[in-house]
Amino acid sequence: MKVLVLGSGGREHALAKKLAKSDMCSRVYVCPGNVGTLMEDKCENVNIDNIDEFVEFAKKENIDLTVVGPEKYLTLGVVDAFRENGLKIFGPTKNAALLEGSKAYAKDFMKKYDVKTAAYEVFEDYNEAKDYLENIKYPVVIKADGLAQGKGVVICNSKMEAEDTLYSFMIDDIFKGSGQRVVIEEYLQGVEASIICITDGKTIKPFISAKDHKRLNDGDEGPNTGGMGVIAPNRYVTDDVFENFKKDIMAKTLDGIKEENLDYKGFIYFGIMITENGPYLLEYNVRFGDPEAQAILPLMKSDLANVILDTLEGKLHETDIEWIDGASCNVVLASNGYPSNPVLGDEILGLNDIEGADLFVSGIKLYDEKFYTNGGRVLSLTSVGETLDEAREKVYREIEKIKFNGMQYRRDI
Ligand code: AMP
Ligand code: GLY
């Protein structure tokens, strides 16, 4: 099989590497890919970055299967475009991708199908939203409806903060349209978990649970980031929590997908808050997580290409997904100044010395056989061990080998 992976980050590096391990795959093209995918066995980068060009390339190269990384292409309808051209692709259609593309749509879907989630209201009128802030409890969470590159959620501790947030979303229009509709939601206290599942629209199966670390600094301090590291499994997802997740969130979501006739064959990511009253759903993402993929896929024993093909054929109910009996730890190395002002172009030393970890590239430039930082999140390392402590120890030992100016990473993943 010739496989195509769409995207250019660490998640796509992890997907391409895992797919390349399959005996079924002869070649894995990555569009546009990165320095990491460039160096993987069987992988090749193709420097194109829009849907028409992807379709043209897939037709010309007789691509057998395409796997989509980022939500951007999914919400733009890449799956619909491939299907119209008779091409096999893994991911939800544009309609189904609204589960991530519109927070108001997602919350209304959760309510309609009784998926356990925080209480909320949706507003399109600024004055109505502002009035609503008068008589509610704080903190409260304000969410821009549309995609806002991970910046569209603000936890407001006071009415003043909430008013400022609302003004910037709806009047200043800082997200260029994405904040014209807002969700105002009850604040939930707890610990978070990422549970990525796979579905063919009839069956849904969970992968190993994971825990992302969103804040920049140790102890969950500092600004929010795209994710600074992941452990899998997530120790807060006890058997009890997992059963409640399946019953109150996962199964009801599948009911909704069926009832609404959503054409969904892909990964679906549940962002969970585990509270005193059990797990609540914070959000859907219609894709794998980044860096969750870099921690979860190294634990997968099964052949991912095979699992995806079965899913596309509607046979997920007969497919066993097997996992290594152990744990993984993924730690992100970010550039100087990340997330507000990442400095690019610092030379990275030590990459060739990594032995006890998988290296996943997010933002690196290769020039004259040297590596340079070329993004906020630069790379991440994942080690697997029989226990989480073992995985952690291994990954931090490897990190010692890597050096670049202003390198930032968390010591407490
Ligand atoms: P979302 O994109 O909806 O997952 O929100 C991004 C982040 O905001 C989550 O990972 C949580 O840390 C936080 N968050 C979102 N909704 C809530 C809520 N209702 N209560 C507390 N924290 C929340
Ligand atoms: N790591 C969070 C996400 O992929 O959305």
Short mmCIF file of C-alpha atoms and ligand atoms in Angstrom, two decimals:
data_model
loop_
_atom_site.label_atom_id
_atom_site.label_comp_id
_atom_site.label_asym_id
_atom_site.label_seq_id
_atom_site.Cartn_x
_atom_site.Cartn_y
_atom_site.Cartn_z
CA MET A 1 0.00 0.00 0.00
CA LYS A 2 1.03 3.56 -0.66
CA VAL A 3 -0.09 5.72 2.25
CA LEU A 4 -0.39 9.50 2.54
CA VAL A 5 -0.28 11.40 5.84
CA LEU A 6 -1.46 15.03 5.85
CA GLY A 7 0.19 17.50 8.22
CA SER A 8 3.57 18.68 9.41
CA GLY A 9 3.87 18.35 13.19
CA GLY A 10 5.03 15.87 15.80
CA ARG A 11 1.69 14.06 15.66
CA GLU A 12 2.08 13.46 11.93
CA HIS A 13 5.65 12.27 12.50
CA ALA A 14 4.31 9.71 15.01
CA LEU A 15 1.51 8.62 12.63
CA ALA A 16 3.88 8.27 9.67
CA LYS A 17 6.44 6.33 11.70
CA LYS A 18 3.82 3.92 13.02
CA LEU A 19 2.24 3.41 9.58
CA ALA A 20 5.67 2.83 8.02
CA LYS A 21 6.20 -0.06 10.45
CA SER A 22 3.29 -1.93 8.88
CA ASP A 23 4.20 -4.74 6.48
CA MET A 24 1.23 -3.62 4.42
CA CYS A 25 2.80 -0.22 3.67
CA SER A 26 5.49 0.08 1.02
CA ARG A 27 5.71 3.87 1.06
CA VAL A 28 4.46 6.67 3.32
CA TYR A 29 4.22 10.14 1.78
CA VAL A 30 3.82 13.06 4.17
CA CYS A 31 2.35 16.37 2.97
CA PRO A 32 4.07 18.65 3.74
CA GLY A 33 5.91 16.67 6.44
CA ASN A 34 8.92 17.82 8.43
CA VAL A 35 12.61 17.05 9.03
CA GLY A 36 11.59 14.05 11.16
CA THR A 37 9.41 12.38 8.54
CA LEU A 38 12.12 13.11 5.99
CA MET A 39 14.47 10.83 7.90
CA GLU A 40 12.13 7.89 8.62
CA ASP A 41 12.40 4.61 6.72
CA LYS A 42 9.97 4.28 3.82
CA CYS A 43 8.84 7.92 4.30
CA GLU A 44 9.01 10.77 1.82
CA ASN A 45 7.94 14.40 2.14
CA VAL A 46 5.92 16.15 -0.53
CA ASN A 47 5.88 19.90 -0.23
CA ILE A 48 2.23 20.71 -0.89
CA ASP A 49 -0.25 22.18 1.56
CA ASN A 50 -3.78 22.55 0.19
CA ILE A 51 -6.69 20.23 -0.47
CA ASP A 52 -6.78 20.47 -4.28
CA GLU A 53 -3.09 19.61 -4.47
CA PHE A 54 -3.52 16.69 -2.02
CA VAL A 55 -6.30 15.22 -4.21
CA GLU A 56 -4.27 15.68 -7.37
CA PHE A 57 -1.22 14.05 -5.78
CA ALA A 58 -3.22 11.11 -4.40
CA LYS A 59 -4.74 10.46 -7.82
CA LYS A 60 -1.46 10.75 -9.67
CA GLU A 61 0.43 8.47 -7.25
CA ASN A 62 -2.43 5.96 -6.83
CA ILE A 63 -2.43 6.45 -3.06
CA ASP A 64 -4.29 3.58 -1.35
CA LEU A 65 -4.99 5.26 1.98
CA THR A 66 -4.79 8.81 3.35
CA VAL A 67 -4.68 9.63 7.08
CA VAL A 68 -5.37 13.21 8.20
CA GLY A 69 -3.48 14.83 11.10
CA PRO A 70 -4.79 18.35 11.81
CA GLU A 71 -8.38 19.51 12.30
CA LYS A 72 -7.84 22.34 9.83
CA TYR A 73 -8.08 20.09 6.75
CA LEU A 74 -10.98 18.13 8.23
CA THR A 75 -13.12 21.18 8.94
CA LEU A 76 -12.35 22.41 5.41
CA GLY A 77 -13.75 19.17 3.98
CA VAL A 78 -10.68 17.21 2.88
CA VAL A 79 -12.52 13.91 3.49
CA ASP A 80 -15.44 14.96 1.29
CA ALA A 81 -13.05 16.06 -1.47
CA PHE A 82 -11.14 12.76 -1.44
CA ARG A 83 -14.35 10.69 -1.40
CA GLU A 84 -15.76 12.63 -4.38
CA ASN A 85 -12.65 11.57 -6.26
CA GLY A 86 -12.99 7.91 -5.27
CA LEU A 87 -10.01 8.09 -2.88
CA LYS A 88 -9.83 6.23 0.44
CA ILE A 89 -9.31 8.59 3.39
CA PHE A 90 -9.54 8.23 7.17
CA GLY A 91 -11.30 11.02 9.08
CA PRO A 92 -14.73 12.61 9.58
CA THR A 93 -16.51 14.51 6.80
CA LYS A 94 -16.83 18.30 6.98
CA ASN A 95 -20.26 18.00 8.61
CA ALA A 96 -19.04 15.60 11.29
CA ALA A 97 -15.93 17.74 11.90
CA LEU A 98 -18.25 20.42 13.33
CA LEU A 99 -17.92 18.50 16.60
CA GLU A 100 -14.59 20.31 16.87
CA GLY A 101 -15.18 23.20 14.45
CA SER A 102 -18.06 24.70 16.45
CA LYS A 103 -18.16 24.59 20.24
CA ALA A 104 -21.84 25.61 20.23
CA TYR A 105 -22.68 22.73 17.87
CA ALA A 106 -20.67 20.32 20.04
CA LYS A 107 -22.36 21.45 23.27
CA ASP A 108 -25.84 21.24 21.70
CA PHE A 109 -24.96 17.74 20.47
CA MET A 110 -23.81 16.73 23.98
CA LYS A 111 -27.02 18.07 25.50
CA LYS A 112 -29.26 16.41 22.92
CA TYR A 113 -27.66 13.00 23.48
CA ASP A 114 -27.25 13.34 27.24
CA VAL A 115 -23.42 13.25 27.14
CA LYS A 116 -22.20 14.34 30.59
CA THR A 117 -20.87 17.89 30.26
CA ALA A 118 -20.80 21.26 32.07
CA ALA A 119 -23.93 23.45 32.02
CA TYR A 120 -23.71 26.23 29.41
CA GLU A 121 -25.41 28.93 27.37
CA VAL A 122 -24.68 30.03 23.80
CA PHE A 123 -24.77 33.73 22.80
CA GLU A 124 -24.57 35.53 19.48
CA ASP A 125 -25.59 38.91 20.86
CA TYR A 126 -22.99 40.82 22.85
CA ASN A 127 -25.47 42.65 25.11
CA GLU A 128 -27.33 39.47 26.00
CA ALA A 129 -24.06 37.75 26.83
CA LYS A 130 -22.96 40.71 28.95
CA ASP A 131 -26.26 40.72 30.88
CA TYR A 132 -25.86 37.02 31.55
CA LEU A 133 -22.57 37.74 33.36
CA GLU A 134 -24.44 39.73 36.03
CA ASN A 135 -25.98 36.90 38.01
CA ILE A 136 -23.70 33.90 37.69
CA LYS A 137 -21.10 32.21 39.85
CA TYR A 138 -17.37 32.71 39.21
CA PRO A 139 -15.04 31.38 37.91
CA VAL A 140 -16.80 30.87 34.60
CA VAL A 141 -15.42 29.64 31.29
CA ILE A 142 -15.86 31.63 28.07
CA LYS A 143 -15.23 29.84 24.77
CA ALA A 144 -15.04 31.20 21.24
CA ASP A 145 -17.29 29.07 19.06
CA GLY A 146 -14.89 28.53 16.15
CA LEU A 147 -11.29 27.38 15.78
CA ALA A 148 -8.90 29.76 17.55
CA GLN A 149 -5.62 27.84 17.57
CA GLY A 150 -6.05 26.72 21.15
CA LYS A 151 -6.47 30.30 22.44
CA GLY A 152 -10.26 30.50 22.38
CA VAL A 153 -10.95 29.30 25.95
CA VAL A 154 -10.58 31.66 28.91
CA ILE A 155 -11.23 30.81 32.54
CA CYS A 156 -12.51 34.05 34.05
CA ASN A 157 -12.18 34.45 37.81
CA SER A 158 -14.26 37.60 38.09
CA LYS A 159 -17.05 39.45 36.35
CA MET A 160 -14.58 42.09 35.19
CA GLU A 161 -12.34 39.51 33.59
CA ALA A 162 -15.36 37.91 31.92
CA GLU A 163 -16.51 41.28 30.54
CA ASP A 164 -13.05 41.98 29.13
CA THR A 165 -12.90 38.54 27.52
CA LEU A 166 -16.33 38.90 26.00
CA TYR A 167 -15.43 42.32 24.62
CA SER A 168 -12.24 41.04 23.00
CA PHE A 169 -14.02 38.03 21.45
CA MET A 170 -17.22 39.72 20.25
CA ILE A 171 -16.40 43.40 19.72
CA ASP A 172 -12.65 43.54 19.07
CA ASP A 173 -13.10 40.30 17.10
CA ILE A 174 -9.61 39.04 17.97
CA PHE A 175 -10.33 35.64 16.39
CA LYS A 176 -11.56 37.09 13.10
CA GLY A 177 -15.09 35.70 13.23
CA SER A 178 -14.45 32.64 15.42
CA GLY A 179 -15.49 34.55 18.57
CA GLN A 180 -18.68 36.12 17.23
CA ARG A 181 -20.61 33.31 18.86
CA VAL A 182 -19.57 32.29 22.38
CA VAL A 183 -20.28 29.49 24.81
CA ILE A 184 -20.39 30.52 28.48
CA GLU A 185 -19.90 27.47 30.62
CA GLU A 186 -19.86 26.32 34.23
CA TYR A 187 -16.32 25.91 35.60
CA LEU A 188 -15.40 22.34 36.54
CA GLN A 189 -12.76 21.50 39.11
CA GLY A 190 -10.73 18.35 38.63
CA VAL A 191 -7.92 16.66 36.72
CA GLU A 192 -7.87 16.32 32.96
CA ALA A 193 -7.52 13.29 30.76
CA SER A 194 -7.30 12.78 27.01
CA ILE A 195 -9.04 9.68 25.76
CA ILE A 196 -8.62 9.12 22.06
CA CYS A 197 -10.96 6.62 20.44
CA ILE A 198 -11.44 5.22 16.98
CA THR A 199 -14.86 4.81 15.36
CA ASP A 200 -16.39 3.53 12.15
CA GLY A 201 -19.71 5.17 13.00
CA LYS A 202 -21.19 1.90 14.31
CA THR A 203 -18.61 0.84 16.89
CA ILE A 204 -16.27 2.94 19.00
CA LYS A 205 -13.14 1.70 20.78
CA PRO A 206 -10.94 3.63 23.19
CA PHE A 207 -7.16 3.75 23.01
CA ILE A 208 -4.98 3.88 26.11
CA SER A 209 -5.79 6.97 28.19
CA ALA A 210 -3.31 9.84 28.33
CA LYS A 211 -2.50 12.93 30.34
CA ASP A 212 -1.35 16.07 28.58
CA HIS A 213 0.50 18.86 30.44
CA LYS A 214 -0.67 22.14 28.97
CA ARG A 215 1.13 24.70 31.12
CA LEU A 216 4.67 25.73 30.26
CA ASN A 217 6.28 25.25 33.66
CA ASP A 218 6.62 22.59 36.33
CA GLY A 219 3.75 22.26 38.78
CA ASP A 220 1.25 23.42 36.11
CA GLU A 221 2.44 27.01 36.34
CA GLY A 222 2.96 29.58 33.60
CA PRO A 223 1.15 30.20 30.32
CA ASN A 224 -0.90 27.69 28.35
CA THR A 225 0.83 25.89 25.49
CA GLY A 226 -0.05 23.37 22.81
CA GLY A 227 1.12 20.67 25.25
CA MET A 228 4.48 20.15 26.99
CA GLY A 229 4.40 16.39 27.45
CA VAL A 230 2.15 13.40 27.88
CA ILE A 231 2.08 10.24 29.94
CA ALA A 232 0.07 7.19 29.00
CA PRO A 233 -1.84 5.61 30.59
CA ASN A 234 -3.30 8.41 32.73
CA ARG A 235 -3.24 7.22 36.35
CA TYR A 236 -6.35 9.22 37.23
CA VAL A 237 -8.33 7.18 34.73
CA THR A 238 -9.06 4.37 37.18
CA ASP A 239 -11.22 1.40 36.18
CA ASP A 240 -14.16 3.19 37.72
CA VAL A 241 -13.55 6.44 35.84
CA PHE A 242 -13.03 4.51 32.61
CA GLU A 243 -16.34 2.65 33.00
CA ASN A 244 -18.16 5.92 33.67
CA PHE A 245 -16.47 7.52 30.68
CA LYS A 246 -17.63 4.68 28.45
CA LYS A 247 -21.18 4.77 29.78
CA ASP A 248 -21.82 8.52 30.24
CA ILE A 249 -19.71 9.94 27.40
CA MET A 250 -18.38 7.52 24.79
CA ALA A 251 -21.47 5.35 24.19
CA LYS A 252 -23.79 8.38 24.15
CA THR A 253 -21.57 10.12 21.64
CA LEU A 254 -21.81 7.09 19.38
CA ASP A 255 -25.62 7.18 19.75
CA GLY A 256 -25.53 10.81 18.60
CA ILE A 257 -23.26 10.05 15.65
CA LYS A 258 -25.70 7.36 14.53
CA GLU A 259 -28.87 9.40 15.12
CA GLU A 260 -27.50 12.46 13.34
CA ASN A 261 -26.25 10.28 10.48
CA LEU A 262 -22.78 11.76 10.79
CA ASP A 263 -20.33 10.16 8.41
CA TYR A 264 -17.56 9.54 10.91
CA LYS A 265 -14.77 7.05 10.31
CA GLY A 266 -11.76 8.35 12.17
CA PHE A 267 -10.10 9.20 15.44
CA ILE A 268 -12.19 11.07 18.00
CA TYR A 269 -10.52 12.74 20.95
CA PHE A 270 -12.43 13.28 24.19
CA GLY A 271 -11.03 16.02 26.44
CA ILE A 272 -12.22 14.96 29.89
CA MET A 273 -12.35 16.62 33.30
CA ILE A 274 -12.40 14.05 36.11
CA THR A 275 -14.35 15.67 38.95
CA GLU A 276 -15.68 14.54 42.31
CA ASN A 277 -18.82 13.55 40.43
CA GLY A 278 -16.99 11.49 37.82
CA PRO A 279 -15.77 12.36 34.32
CA TYR A 280 -17.29 15.23 32.30
CA LEU A 281 -16.68 15.94 28.64
CA LEU A 282 -14.98 19.30 28.01
CA GLU A 283 -14.57 19.01 24.27
CA TYR A 284 -14.35 16.84 21.20
CA ASN A 285 -11.45 16.97 18.81
CA VAL A 286 -11.98 15.19 15.52
CA ARG A 287 -8.36 14.04 15.26
CA PHE A 288 -5.54 12.54 17.23
CA GLY A 289 -3.91 14.74 19.89
CA ASP A 290 -0.50 16.36 19.66
CA PRO A 291 1.57 15.29 21.65
CA GLU A 292 -0.84 12.51 22.74
CA ALA A 293 -0.06 10.62 19.50
CA GLN A 294 3.65 10.67 20.33
CA ALA A 295 2.96 8.94 23.68
CA ILE A 296 0.11 6.59 22.67
CA LEU A 297 1.29 5.20 19.34
CA PRO A 298 4.60 3.81 20.70
CA LEU A 299 2.47 1.70 23.07
CA MET A 300 0.32 0.25 20.30
CA LYS A 301 1.20 -3.35 19.45
CA SER A 302 -1.36 -3.68 16.66
CA ASP A 303 -0.69 -2.69 13.07
CA LEU A 304 -2.27 0.78 12.78
CA ALA A 305 -2.67 0.51 8.99
CA ASN A 306 -4.65 -2.66 9.48
CA VAL A 307 -6.83 -1.16 12.23
CA ILE A 308 -7.58 1.85 10.01
CA LEU A 309 -8.47 -0.28 6.99
CA ASP A 310 -10.83 -2.41 9.10
CA THR A 311 -12.43 0.77 10.42
CA LEU A 312 -12.93 2.16 6.92
CA GLU A 313 -14.59 -1.13 5.93
CA GLY A 314 -16.97 -0.88 8.92
CA LYS A 315 -15.38 -3.88 10.65
CA LEU A 316 -14.10 -2.25 13.81
CA HIS A 317 -16.33 -4.55 15.92
CA GLU A 318 -14.16 -7.52 14.86
CA THR A 319 -10.82 -5.76 15.30
CA ASP A 320 -8.71 -6.25 18.42
CA ILE A 321 -6.45 -3.36 19.30
CA GLU A 322 -3.53 -4.58 21.37
CA TRP A 323 -1.25 -2.56 23.63
CA ILE A 324 2.14 -3.05 25.24
CA ASP A 325 1.72 -3.79 28.92
CA GLY A 326 3.64 -0.77 30.17
CA ALA A 327 3.70 3.01 30.13
CA SER A 328 5.15 5.83 28.08
CA CYS A 329 6.44 9.29 28.85
CA ASN A 330 6.72 12.00 26.21
CA VAL A 331 8.53 15.26 26.97
CA VAL A 332 8.43 18.28 24.64
CA LEU A 333 11.46 20.51 24.15
CA ALA A 334 10.33 24.02 23.28
CA SER A 335 12.28 26.95 21.90
CA ASN A 336 13.52 29.98 23.77
CA GLY A 337 10.62 32.41 24.33
CA TYR A 338 7.83 29.88 23.62
CA PRO A 339 4.84 30.32 23.66
CA SER A 340 4.65 34.13 23.33
CA ASN A 341 7.77 34.87 21.26
CA PRO A 342 9.56 31.71 20.13
CA VAL A 343 13.10 32.32 18.90
CA LEU A 344 13.91 30.39 15.74
CA GLY A 345 17.26 29.49 14.22
CA ASP A 346 19.21 28.22 17.25
CA GLU A 347 21.44 25.25 16.47
CA ILE A 348 20.36 21.95 18.09
CA LEU A 349 23.10 19.57 19.23
CA GLY A 350 22.93 15.91 20.18
CA LEU A 351 20.07 14.65 18.03
CA ASN A 352 22.16 11.84 16.57
CA ASP A 353 23.00 10.49 20.05
CA ILE A 354 19.44 9.55 21.06
CA GLU A 355 19.15 5.79 21.69
CA GLY A 356 16.64 5.11 24.44
CA ALA A 357 13.74 7.16 23.08
CA ASP A 358 11.74 7.85 19.93
CA LEU A 359 12.41 11.32 18.63
CA PHE A 360 9.48 13.20 17.12
CA VAL A 361 10.09 16.44 15.27
CA SER A 362 7.70 19.40 15.47
CA GLY A 363 9.71 22.45 14.36
CA ILE A 364 13.24 21.81 13.11
CA LYS A 365 15.05 23.12 10.07
CA LEU A 366 17.88 21.17 8.44
CA TYR A 367 20.53 23.31 6.79
CA ASP A 368 23.95 22.19 5.66
CA GLU A 369 23.63 18.98 7.71
CA LYS A 370 22.95 20.91 10.91
CA PHE A 371 19.67 21.16 12.82
CA TYR A 372 18.10 24.47 13.89
CA THR A 373 15.00 25.35 15.93
CA ASN A 374 12.17 26.30 13.60
CA GLY A 375 9.01 26.46 15.72
CA GLY A 376 7.64 26.94 19.23
CA ARG A 377 7.57 23.28 20.02
CA VAL A 378 10.81 21.95 18.55
CA LEU A 379 10.73 18.22 19.20
CA SER A 380 9.68 15.65 21.74
CA LEU A 381 11.11 12.39 23.03
CA THR A 382 9.10 9.34 24.10
CA SER A 383 10.38 6.41 26.12
CA VAL A 384 8.44 3.28 26.96
CA GLY A 385 8.98 1.23 30.12
CA GLU A 386 7.37 -1.52 32.11
CA THR A 387 6.40 1.19 34.57
CA LEU A 388 5.91 4.92 34.23
CA ASP A 389 8.91 5.55 36.49
CA GLU A 390 11.10 3.52 34.17
CA ALA A 391 9.79 5.35 31.08
CA ARG A 392 10.36 8.70 32.80
CA GLU A 393 13.87 7.89 33.90
CA LYS A 394 14.81 6.79 30.40
CA VAL A 395 13.39 9.83 28.64
CA TYR A 396 15.01 12.35 30.99
CA ARG A 397 18.36 10.59 30.56
CA GLU A 398 18.08 11.05 26.79
CA ILE A 399 17.07 14.70 27.11
CA GLU A 400 20.42 15.40 28.80
CA LYS A 401 22.05 14.73 25.44
CA ILE A 402 20.18 17.49 23.60
CA LYS A 403 21.22 21.12 23.78
CA PHE A 404 20.09 24.38 22.25
CA ASN A 405 20.02 27.96 23.35
CA GLY A 406 17.12 28.68 25.76
CA MET A 407 15.74 25.12 25.55
CA GLN A 408 12.61 24.84 27.71
CA TYR A 409 11.05 21.64 29.02
CA ARG A 410 9.17 20.41 32.05
CA ARG A 411 10.96 18.21 34.58
CA ASP A 412 7.70 16.87 36.02
CA ILE A 413 5.91 15.13 33.17
P1 AMP B 1 -11.29 23.05 25.49
O1 AMP B 1 -10.68 23.54 24.23
O2 AMP B 1 -12.77 23.18 25.56
O3 AMP B 1 -10.80 21.69 25.93
O4 AMP B 1 -10.65 23.96 26.62
C1 AMP B 1 -9.26 24.11 26.77
C2 AMP B 1 -8.88 23.95 28.21
O5 AMP B 1 -9.64 24.85 29.02
C3 AMP B 1 -9.18 22.57 28.76
O6 AMP B 1 -8.14 21.68 28.48
C4 AMP B 1 -9.34 22.88 30.23
O7 AMP B 1 -8.07 22.99 30.85
C5 AMP B 1 -9.97 24.24 30.26
N1 AMP B 1 -11.44 24.13 30.35
C6 AMP B 1 -12.34 24.07 29.34
N2 AMP B 1 -13.59 23.99 29.79
C7 AMP B 1 -13.53 24.01 31.13
C8 AMP B 1 -14.50 23.96 32.18
N3 AMP B 1 -15.81 23.89 31.95
N4 AMP B 1 -14.05 23.99 33.45
C9 AMP B 1 -12.72 24.08 33.73
N5 AMP B 1 -11.77 24.14 32.79
C10 AMP B 1 -12.15 24.10 31.50
N1 GLY B 2 -2.71 18.08 23.17
C1 GLY B 2 -3.95 18.71 22.97
C2 GLY B 2 -4.51 18.62 21.62
O1 GLY B 2 -4.01 17.94 20.74
O2 GLY B 2 -5.54 19.27 21.37
#
